[in-house]
Tab-separated table of C-alpha atoms (C1' of nucleotides) in Angstrom:
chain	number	residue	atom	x	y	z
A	275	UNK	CA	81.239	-73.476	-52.074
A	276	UNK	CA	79.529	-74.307	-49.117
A	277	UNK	CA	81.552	-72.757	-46.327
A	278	UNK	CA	81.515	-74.035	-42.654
A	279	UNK	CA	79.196	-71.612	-40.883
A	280	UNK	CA	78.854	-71.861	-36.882
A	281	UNK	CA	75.695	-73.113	-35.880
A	282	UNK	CA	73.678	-69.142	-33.928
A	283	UNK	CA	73.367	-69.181	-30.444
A	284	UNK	CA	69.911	-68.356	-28.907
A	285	UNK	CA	69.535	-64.903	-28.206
A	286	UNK	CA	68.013	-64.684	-24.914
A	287	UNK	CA	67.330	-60.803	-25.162
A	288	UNK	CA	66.031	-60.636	-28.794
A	289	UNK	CA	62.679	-59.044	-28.019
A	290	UNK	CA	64.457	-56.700	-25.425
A	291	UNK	CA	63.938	-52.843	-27.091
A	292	UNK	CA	66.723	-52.189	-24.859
A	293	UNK	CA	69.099	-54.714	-26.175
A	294	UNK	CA	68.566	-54.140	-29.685
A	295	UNK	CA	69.131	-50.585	-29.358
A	296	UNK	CA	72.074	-50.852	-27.395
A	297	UNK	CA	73.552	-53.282	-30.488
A	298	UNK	CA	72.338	-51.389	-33.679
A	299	UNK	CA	73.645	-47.799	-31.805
A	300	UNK	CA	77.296	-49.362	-30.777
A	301	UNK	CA	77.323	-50.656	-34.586
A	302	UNK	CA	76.302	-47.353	-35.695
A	303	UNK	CA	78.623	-45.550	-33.113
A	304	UNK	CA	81.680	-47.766	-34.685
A	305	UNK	CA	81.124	-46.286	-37.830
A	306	UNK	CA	80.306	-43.179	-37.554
A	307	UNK	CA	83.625	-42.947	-35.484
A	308	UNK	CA	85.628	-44.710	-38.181
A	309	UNK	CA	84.364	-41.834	-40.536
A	310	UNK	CA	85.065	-39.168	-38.566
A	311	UNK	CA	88.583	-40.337	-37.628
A	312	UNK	CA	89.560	-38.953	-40.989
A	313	UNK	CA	88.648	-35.390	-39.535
A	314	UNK	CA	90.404	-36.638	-36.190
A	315	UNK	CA	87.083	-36.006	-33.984
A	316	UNK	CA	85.443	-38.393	-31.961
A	317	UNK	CA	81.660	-38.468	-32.868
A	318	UNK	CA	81.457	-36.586	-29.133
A	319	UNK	CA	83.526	-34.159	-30.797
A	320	UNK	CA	81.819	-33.920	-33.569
A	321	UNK	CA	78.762	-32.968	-31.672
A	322	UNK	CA	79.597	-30.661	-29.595
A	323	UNK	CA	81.313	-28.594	-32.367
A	324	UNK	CA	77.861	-28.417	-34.889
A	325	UNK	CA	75.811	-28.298	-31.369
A	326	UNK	CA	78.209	-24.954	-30.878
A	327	UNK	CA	78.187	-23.723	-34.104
A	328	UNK	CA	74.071	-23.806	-34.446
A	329	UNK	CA	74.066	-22.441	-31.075
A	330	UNK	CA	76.483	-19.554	-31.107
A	331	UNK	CA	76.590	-17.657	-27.959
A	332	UNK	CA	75.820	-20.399	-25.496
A	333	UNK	CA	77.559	-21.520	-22.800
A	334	UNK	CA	79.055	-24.855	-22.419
A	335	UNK	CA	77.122	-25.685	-19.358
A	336	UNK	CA	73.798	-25.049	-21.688
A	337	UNK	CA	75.526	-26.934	-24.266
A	338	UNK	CA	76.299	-30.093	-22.166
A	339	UNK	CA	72.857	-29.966	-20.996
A	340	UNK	CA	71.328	-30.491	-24.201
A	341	UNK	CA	73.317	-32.826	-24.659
A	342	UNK	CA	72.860	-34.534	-21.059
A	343	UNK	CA	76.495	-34.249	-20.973
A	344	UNK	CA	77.759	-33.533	-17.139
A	345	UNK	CA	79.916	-29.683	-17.184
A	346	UNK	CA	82.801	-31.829	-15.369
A	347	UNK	CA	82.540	-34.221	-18.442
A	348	UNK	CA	82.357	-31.842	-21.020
A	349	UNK	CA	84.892	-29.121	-19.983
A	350	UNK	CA	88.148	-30.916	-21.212
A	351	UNK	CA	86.036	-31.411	-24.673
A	352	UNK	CA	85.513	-27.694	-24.798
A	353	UNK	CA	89.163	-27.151	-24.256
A	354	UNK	CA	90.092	-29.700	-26.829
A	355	UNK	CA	87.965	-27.362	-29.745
A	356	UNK	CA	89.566	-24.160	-28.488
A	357	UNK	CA	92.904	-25.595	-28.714
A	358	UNK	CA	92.485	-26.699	-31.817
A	359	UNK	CA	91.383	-23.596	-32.964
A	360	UNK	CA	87.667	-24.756	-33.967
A	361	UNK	CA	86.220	-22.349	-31.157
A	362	UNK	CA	86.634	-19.801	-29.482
A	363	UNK	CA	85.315	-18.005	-26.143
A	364	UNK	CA	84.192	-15.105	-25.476
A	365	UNK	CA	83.434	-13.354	-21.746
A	366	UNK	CA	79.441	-13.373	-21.488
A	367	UNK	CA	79.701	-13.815	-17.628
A	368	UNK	CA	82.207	-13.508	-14.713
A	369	UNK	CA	81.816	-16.975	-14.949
A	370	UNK	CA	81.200	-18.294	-17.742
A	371	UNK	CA	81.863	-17.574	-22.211
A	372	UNK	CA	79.864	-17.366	-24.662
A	373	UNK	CA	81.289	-20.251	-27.413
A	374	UNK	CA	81.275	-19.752	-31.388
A	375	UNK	CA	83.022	-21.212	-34.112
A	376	UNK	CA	85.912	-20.031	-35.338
A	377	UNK	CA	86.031	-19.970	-38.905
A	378	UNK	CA	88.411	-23.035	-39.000
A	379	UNK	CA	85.474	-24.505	-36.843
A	380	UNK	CA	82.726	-23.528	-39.081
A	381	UNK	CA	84.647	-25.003	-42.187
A	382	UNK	CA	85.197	-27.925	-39.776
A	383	UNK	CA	81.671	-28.610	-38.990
A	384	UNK	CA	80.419	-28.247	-42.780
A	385	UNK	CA	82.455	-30.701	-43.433
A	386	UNK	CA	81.223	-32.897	-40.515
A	387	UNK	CA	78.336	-32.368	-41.095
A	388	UNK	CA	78.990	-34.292	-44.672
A	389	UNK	CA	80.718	-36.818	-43.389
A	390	UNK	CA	77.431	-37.541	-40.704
A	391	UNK	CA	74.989	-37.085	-43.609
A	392	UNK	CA	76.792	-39.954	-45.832
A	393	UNK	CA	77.389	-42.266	-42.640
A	394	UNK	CA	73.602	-42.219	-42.275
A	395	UNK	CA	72.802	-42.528	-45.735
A	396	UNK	CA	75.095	-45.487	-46.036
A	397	UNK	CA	74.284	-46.961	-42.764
A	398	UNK	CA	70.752	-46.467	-42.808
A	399	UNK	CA	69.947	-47.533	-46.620
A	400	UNK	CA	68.297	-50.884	-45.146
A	401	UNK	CA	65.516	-49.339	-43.939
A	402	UNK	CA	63.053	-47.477	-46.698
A	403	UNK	CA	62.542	-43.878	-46.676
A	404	UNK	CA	59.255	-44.769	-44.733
A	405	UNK	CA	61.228	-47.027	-42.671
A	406	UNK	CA	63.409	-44.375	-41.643
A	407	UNK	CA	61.049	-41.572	-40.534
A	408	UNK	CA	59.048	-43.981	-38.605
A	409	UNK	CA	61.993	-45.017	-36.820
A	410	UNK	CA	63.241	-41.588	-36.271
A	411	UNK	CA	59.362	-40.570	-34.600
A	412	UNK	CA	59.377	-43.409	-32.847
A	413	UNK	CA	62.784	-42.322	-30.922
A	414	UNK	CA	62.102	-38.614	-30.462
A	415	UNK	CA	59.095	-39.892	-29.073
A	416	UNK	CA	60.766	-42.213	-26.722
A	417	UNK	CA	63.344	-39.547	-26.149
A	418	UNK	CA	60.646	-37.233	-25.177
A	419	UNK	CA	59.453	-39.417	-22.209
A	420	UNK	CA	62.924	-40.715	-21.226
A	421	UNK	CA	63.978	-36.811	-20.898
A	422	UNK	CA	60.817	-36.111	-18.856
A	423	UNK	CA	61.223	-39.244	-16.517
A	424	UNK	CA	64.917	-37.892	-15.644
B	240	UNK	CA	53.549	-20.657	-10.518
B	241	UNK	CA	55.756	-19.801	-14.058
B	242	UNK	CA	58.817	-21.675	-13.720
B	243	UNK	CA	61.969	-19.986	-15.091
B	244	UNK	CA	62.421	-22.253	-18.319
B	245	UNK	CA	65.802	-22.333	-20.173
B	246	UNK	CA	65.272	-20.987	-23.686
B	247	UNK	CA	66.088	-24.299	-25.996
B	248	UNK	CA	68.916	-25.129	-27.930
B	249	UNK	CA	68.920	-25.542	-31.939
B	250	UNK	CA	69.598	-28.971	-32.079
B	251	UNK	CA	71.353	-29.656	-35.185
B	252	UNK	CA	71.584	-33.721	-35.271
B	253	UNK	CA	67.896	-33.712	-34.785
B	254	UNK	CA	66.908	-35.369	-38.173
B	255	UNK	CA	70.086	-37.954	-37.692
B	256	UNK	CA	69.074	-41.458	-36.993
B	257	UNK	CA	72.405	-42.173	-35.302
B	258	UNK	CA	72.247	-39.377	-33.272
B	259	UNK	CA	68.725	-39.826	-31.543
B	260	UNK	CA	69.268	-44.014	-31.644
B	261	UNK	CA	72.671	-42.949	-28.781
B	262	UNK	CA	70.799	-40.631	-26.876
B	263	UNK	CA	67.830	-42.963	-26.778
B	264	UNK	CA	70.220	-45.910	-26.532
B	265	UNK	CA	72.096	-43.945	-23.894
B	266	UNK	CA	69.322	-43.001	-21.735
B	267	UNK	CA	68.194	-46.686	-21.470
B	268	UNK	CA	71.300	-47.985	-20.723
B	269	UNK	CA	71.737	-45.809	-17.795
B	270	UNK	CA	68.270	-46.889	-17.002
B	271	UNK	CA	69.343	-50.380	-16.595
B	272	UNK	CA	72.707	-50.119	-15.010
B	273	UNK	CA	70.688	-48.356	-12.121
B	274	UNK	CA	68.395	-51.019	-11.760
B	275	UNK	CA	71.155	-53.888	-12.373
B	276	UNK	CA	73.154	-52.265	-9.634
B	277	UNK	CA	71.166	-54.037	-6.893
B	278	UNK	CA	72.222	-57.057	-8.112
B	279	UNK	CA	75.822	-55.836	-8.226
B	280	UNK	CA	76.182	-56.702	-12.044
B	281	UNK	CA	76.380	-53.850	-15.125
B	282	UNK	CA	74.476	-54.457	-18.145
B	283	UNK	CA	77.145	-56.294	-19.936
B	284	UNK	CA	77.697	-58.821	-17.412
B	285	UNK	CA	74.601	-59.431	-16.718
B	286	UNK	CA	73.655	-59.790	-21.025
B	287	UNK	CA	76.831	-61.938	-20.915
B	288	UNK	CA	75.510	-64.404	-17.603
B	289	UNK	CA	72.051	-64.220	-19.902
B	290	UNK	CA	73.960	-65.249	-22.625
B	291	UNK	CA	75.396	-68.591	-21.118
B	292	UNK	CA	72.518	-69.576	-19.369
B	293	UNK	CA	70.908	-69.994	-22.843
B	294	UNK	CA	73.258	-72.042	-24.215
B	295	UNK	CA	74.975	-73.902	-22.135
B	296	UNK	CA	77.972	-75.386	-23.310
B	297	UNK	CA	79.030	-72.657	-25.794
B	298	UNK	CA	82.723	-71.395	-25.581
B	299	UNK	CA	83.196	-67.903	-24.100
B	300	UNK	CA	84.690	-67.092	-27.623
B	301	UNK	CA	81.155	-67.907	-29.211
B	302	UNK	CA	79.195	-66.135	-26.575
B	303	UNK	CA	81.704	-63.147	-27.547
B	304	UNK	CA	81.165	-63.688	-31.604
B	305	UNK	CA	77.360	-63.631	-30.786
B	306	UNK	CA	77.553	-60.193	-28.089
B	307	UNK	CA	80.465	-58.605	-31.052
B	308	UNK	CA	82.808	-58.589	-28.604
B	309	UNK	CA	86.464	-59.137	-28.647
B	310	UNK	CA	87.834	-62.262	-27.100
B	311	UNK	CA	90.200	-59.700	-25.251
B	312	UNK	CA	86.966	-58.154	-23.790
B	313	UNK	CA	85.133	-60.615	-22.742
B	314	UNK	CA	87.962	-62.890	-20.927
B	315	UNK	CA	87.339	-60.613	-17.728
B	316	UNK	CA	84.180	-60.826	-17.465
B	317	UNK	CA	83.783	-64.646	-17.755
B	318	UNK	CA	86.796	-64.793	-15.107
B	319	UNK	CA	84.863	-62.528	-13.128
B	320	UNK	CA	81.099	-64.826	-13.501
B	321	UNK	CA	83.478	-67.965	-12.077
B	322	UNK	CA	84.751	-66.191	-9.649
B	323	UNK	CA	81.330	-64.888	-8.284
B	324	UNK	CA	80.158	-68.734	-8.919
B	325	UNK	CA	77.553	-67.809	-11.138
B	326	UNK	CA	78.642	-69.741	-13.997
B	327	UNK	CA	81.536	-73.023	-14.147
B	328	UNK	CA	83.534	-73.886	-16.915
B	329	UNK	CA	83.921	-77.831	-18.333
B	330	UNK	CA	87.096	-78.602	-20.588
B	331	UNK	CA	85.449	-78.692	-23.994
B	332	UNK	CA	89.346	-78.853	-25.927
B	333	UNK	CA	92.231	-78.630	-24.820
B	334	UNK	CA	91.922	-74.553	-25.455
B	335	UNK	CA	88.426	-74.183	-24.823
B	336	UNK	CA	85.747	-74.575	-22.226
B	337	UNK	CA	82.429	-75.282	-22.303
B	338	UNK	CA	80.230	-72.817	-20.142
B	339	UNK	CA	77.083	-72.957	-17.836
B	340	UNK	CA	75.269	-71.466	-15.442
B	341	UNK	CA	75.564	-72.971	-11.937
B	342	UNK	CA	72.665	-73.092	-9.737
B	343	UNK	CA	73.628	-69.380	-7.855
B	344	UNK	CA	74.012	-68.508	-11.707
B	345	UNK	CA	71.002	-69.477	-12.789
B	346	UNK	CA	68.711	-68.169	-9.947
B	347	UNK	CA	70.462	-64.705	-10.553
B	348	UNK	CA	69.683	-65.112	-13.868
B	349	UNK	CA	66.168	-65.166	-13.063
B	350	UNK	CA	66.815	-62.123	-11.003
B	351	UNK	CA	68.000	-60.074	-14.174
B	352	UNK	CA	65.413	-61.448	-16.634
B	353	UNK	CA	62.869	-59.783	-14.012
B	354	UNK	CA	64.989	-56.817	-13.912
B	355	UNK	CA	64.984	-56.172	-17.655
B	356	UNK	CA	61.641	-56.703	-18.245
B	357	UNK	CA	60.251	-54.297	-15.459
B	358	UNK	CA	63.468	-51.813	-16.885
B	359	UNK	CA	61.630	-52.433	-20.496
B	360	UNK	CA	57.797	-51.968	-19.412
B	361	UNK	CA	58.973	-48.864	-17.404
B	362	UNK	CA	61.021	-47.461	-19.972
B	363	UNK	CA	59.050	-47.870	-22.981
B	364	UNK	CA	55.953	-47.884	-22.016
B	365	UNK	CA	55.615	-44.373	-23.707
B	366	UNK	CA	55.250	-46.088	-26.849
B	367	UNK	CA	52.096	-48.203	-27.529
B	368	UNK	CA	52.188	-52.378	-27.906
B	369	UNK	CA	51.827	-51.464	-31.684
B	370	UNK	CA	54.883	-48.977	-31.411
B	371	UNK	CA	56.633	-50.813	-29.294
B	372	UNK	CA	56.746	-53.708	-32.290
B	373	UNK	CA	57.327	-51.175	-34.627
B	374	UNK	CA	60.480	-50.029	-33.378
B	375	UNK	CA	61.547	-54.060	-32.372
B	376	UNK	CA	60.990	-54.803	-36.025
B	377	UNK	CA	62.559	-51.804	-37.302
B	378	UNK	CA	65.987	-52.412	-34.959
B	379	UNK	CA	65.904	-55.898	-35.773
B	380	UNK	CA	66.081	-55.181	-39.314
B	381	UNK	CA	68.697	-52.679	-38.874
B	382	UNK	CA	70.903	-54.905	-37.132
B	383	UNK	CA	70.684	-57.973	-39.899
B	384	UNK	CA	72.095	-55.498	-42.120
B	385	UNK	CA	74.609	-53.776	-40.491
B	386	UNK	CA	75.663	-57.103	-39.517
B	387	UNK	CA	76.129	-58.488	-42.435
B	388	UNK	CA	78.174	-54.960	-43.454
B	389	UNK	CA	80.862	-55.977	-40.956
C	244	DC	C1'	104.708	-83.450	-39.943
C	245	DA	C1'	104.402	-78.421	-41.065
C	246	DA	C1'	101.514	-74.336	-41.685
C	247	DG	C1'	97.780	-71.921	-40.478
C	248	DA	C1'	93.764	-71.048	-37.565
C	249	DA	C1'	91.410	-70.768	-33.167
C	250	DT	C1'	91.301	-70.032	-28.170
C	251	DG	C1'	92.090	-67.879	-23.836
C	252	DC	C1'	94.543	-64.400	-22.002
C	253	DT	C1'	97.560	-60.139	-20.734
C	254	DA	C1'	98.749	-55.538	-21.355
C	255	DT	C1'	97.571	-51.182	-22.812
C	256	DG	C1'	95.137	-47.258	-24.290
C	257	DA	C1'	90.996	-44.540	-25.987
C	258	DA	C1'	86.375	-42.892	-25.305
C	259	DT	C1'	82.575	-42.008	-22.528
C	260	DA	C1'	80.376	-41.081	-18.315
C	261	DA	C1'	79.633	-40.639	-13.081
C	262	DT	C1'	80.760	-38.498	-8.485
C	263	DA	C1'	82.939	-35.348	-5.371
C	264	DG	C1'	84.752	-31.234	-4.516
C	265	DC	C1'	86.705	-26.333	-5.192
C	266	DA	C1'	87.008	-21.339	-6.208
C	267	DA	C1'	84.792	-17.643	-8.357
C	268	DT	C1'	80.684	-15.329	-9.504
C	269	DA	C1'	75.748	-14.414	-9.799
C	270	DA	C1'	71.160	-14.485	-7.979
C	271	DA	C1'	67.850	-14.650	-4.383
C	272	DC	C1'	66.395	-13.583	0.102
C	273	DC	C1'	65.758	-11.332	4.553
D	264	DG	C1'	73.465	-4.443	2.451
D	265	DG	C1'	74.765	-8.590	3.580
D	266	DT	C1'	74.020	-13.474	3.853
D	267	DT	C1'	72.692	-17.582	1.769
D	268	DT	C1'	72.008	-20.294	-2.224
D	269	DA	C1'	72.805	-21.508	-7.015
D	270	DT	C1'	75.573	-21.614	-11.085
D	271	DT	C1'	79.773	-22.080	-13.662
D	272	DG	C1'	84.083	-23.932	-15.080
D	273	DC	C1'	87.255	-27.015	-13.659
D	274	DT	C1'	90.244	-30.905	-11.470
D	275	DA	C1'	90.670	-35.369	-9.815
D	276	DT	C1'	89.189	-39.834	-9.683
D	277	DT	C1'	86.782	-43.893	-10.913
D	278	DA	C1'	83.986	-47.269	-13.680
D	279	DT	C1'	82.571	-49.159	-17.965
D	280	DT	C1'	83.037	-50.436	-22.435
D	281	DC	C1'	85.701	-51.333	-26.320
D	282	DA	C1'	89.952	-51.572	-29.605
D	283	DT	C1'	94.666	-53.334	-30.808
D	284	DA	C1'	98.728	-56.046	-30.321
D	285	DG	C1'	100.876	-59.914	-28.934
D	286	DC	C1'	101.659	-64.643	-26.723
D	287	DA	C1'	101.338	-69.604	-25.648
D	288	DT	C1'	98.622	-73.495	-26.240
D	289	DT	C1'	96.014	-76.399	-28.973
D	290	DC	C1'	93.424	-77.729	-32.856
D	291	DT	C1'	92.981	-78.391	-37.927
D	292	DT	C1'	94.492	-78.963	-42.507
D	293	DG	C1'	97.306	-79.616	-46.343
DNA sequence: CAAGAATGCTATGAATAATAGCAATAAACC
DNA sequence: GGTTTATTGCTATTATTCATAGCATTCTTG
């Protein structure tokens, strides 16, 4: 019955914001990437496909900076979708396309999209329905100040 | 005057928890690496030097259990601690050793506790004490049951 | 004692991100 | 108009973190 459980360690860093974010998003970030490996995309992938397809028209360059994504980091993701067929470019510049989903990329994303939606309803269940929108103000309010510090 | 001001993306993740938890999570973390950098250690190793100097004596495979990381993972980084003489190993059992901070160790891990805490006050200080606890409390209880999930 | 579990470790690869630099093109300036 | 500057997409390279598989040694347990 009584099984032999390992006596916790202290946790130096427990009242660290910092820390505790950085554990609850890698756990979150494991299984959100264990969902989506049925629709082999990485959640990167993921993003940048419904950030594309709610954007059509835009550039990767605007793209990667909403997502504070670097262009030299985000070109070979880019490349990845149109390869796959999920996007596809079209000349907007001499130097740069305008991106949009294919329609294999829009059917794609919807069902992305499905996948994210019952990752966070799964994941996120500990937390009331109060719980949850507090938490979610609290981070697009730190986001707003981290953002304007860069 | 009127600076040119790229029109804003539709972001489409807005509303998901995971999503603004990494690019808050994100944002911080590259936050601290900067300011870790002086002391030539990365986040991880210097949670992980942290980690032993508040219990000393635990096994690098407990420190790992408590971080969730692999034992694969975290071998190079305790090889790398001894080697920079911040931390010494005792046998413990014949496959284990015991852990602790040496006195270089320990006075660097002064070092990073000041880090972190000027990283945290500077970083969140867009929040108010009351938010701040808010979110703590909120991440905490997040991680107790994702935790237990795995 | 034999079987299974735990530990430290190596090797390897995936995912993410940072920096530097390049060629082509566009925009701004004099 | 022509020069300078900025932007874009991209390659190459590196660092960091993490996952899996496997191995030898050593404990633990039946």
């Amino acid at each position: 019955m009584s099984e032999i459980r390992e006596e916790a360690l202290v946790e130096p860093l427990e009242k660290f914001l910092g820390y505790q974010l950085r554990r609850v998003s890698a756990a979150s970030m494991a299984h959100l990437a264990n969902a989506l490996s049925a629709q082999n995309l990485s959640p990167t992938l993921g993003t940048v496909l419904l950030m594309i397809e709610a954007n059509p028209g835009a550039t990767q360059a605007r793209i990667g900076r909403a997502l504070a994504m670097q262009r030299a980091n985000i070109a070979p993701l880019i490349a990845r979708l149109e390869h796959d067929g999920l996007i596809a470019r079209k000349v907007s510049d001499g130097r740069s396309f305008g991106l949009a989903c294919t329609p294999k990329g829009e059917a794609l994303g919807q069902s992305v999209r499905r996948t994210m939606a019952d990752h966070e309803a799964e994941l996120y269940s500990a937390l009331t329905q109060n719980e949850q929108e507090q938490l979610l103000d609290l981070l697009i309010k730190m986001r707003r100040s981290v953002t304007a510090a860069s």
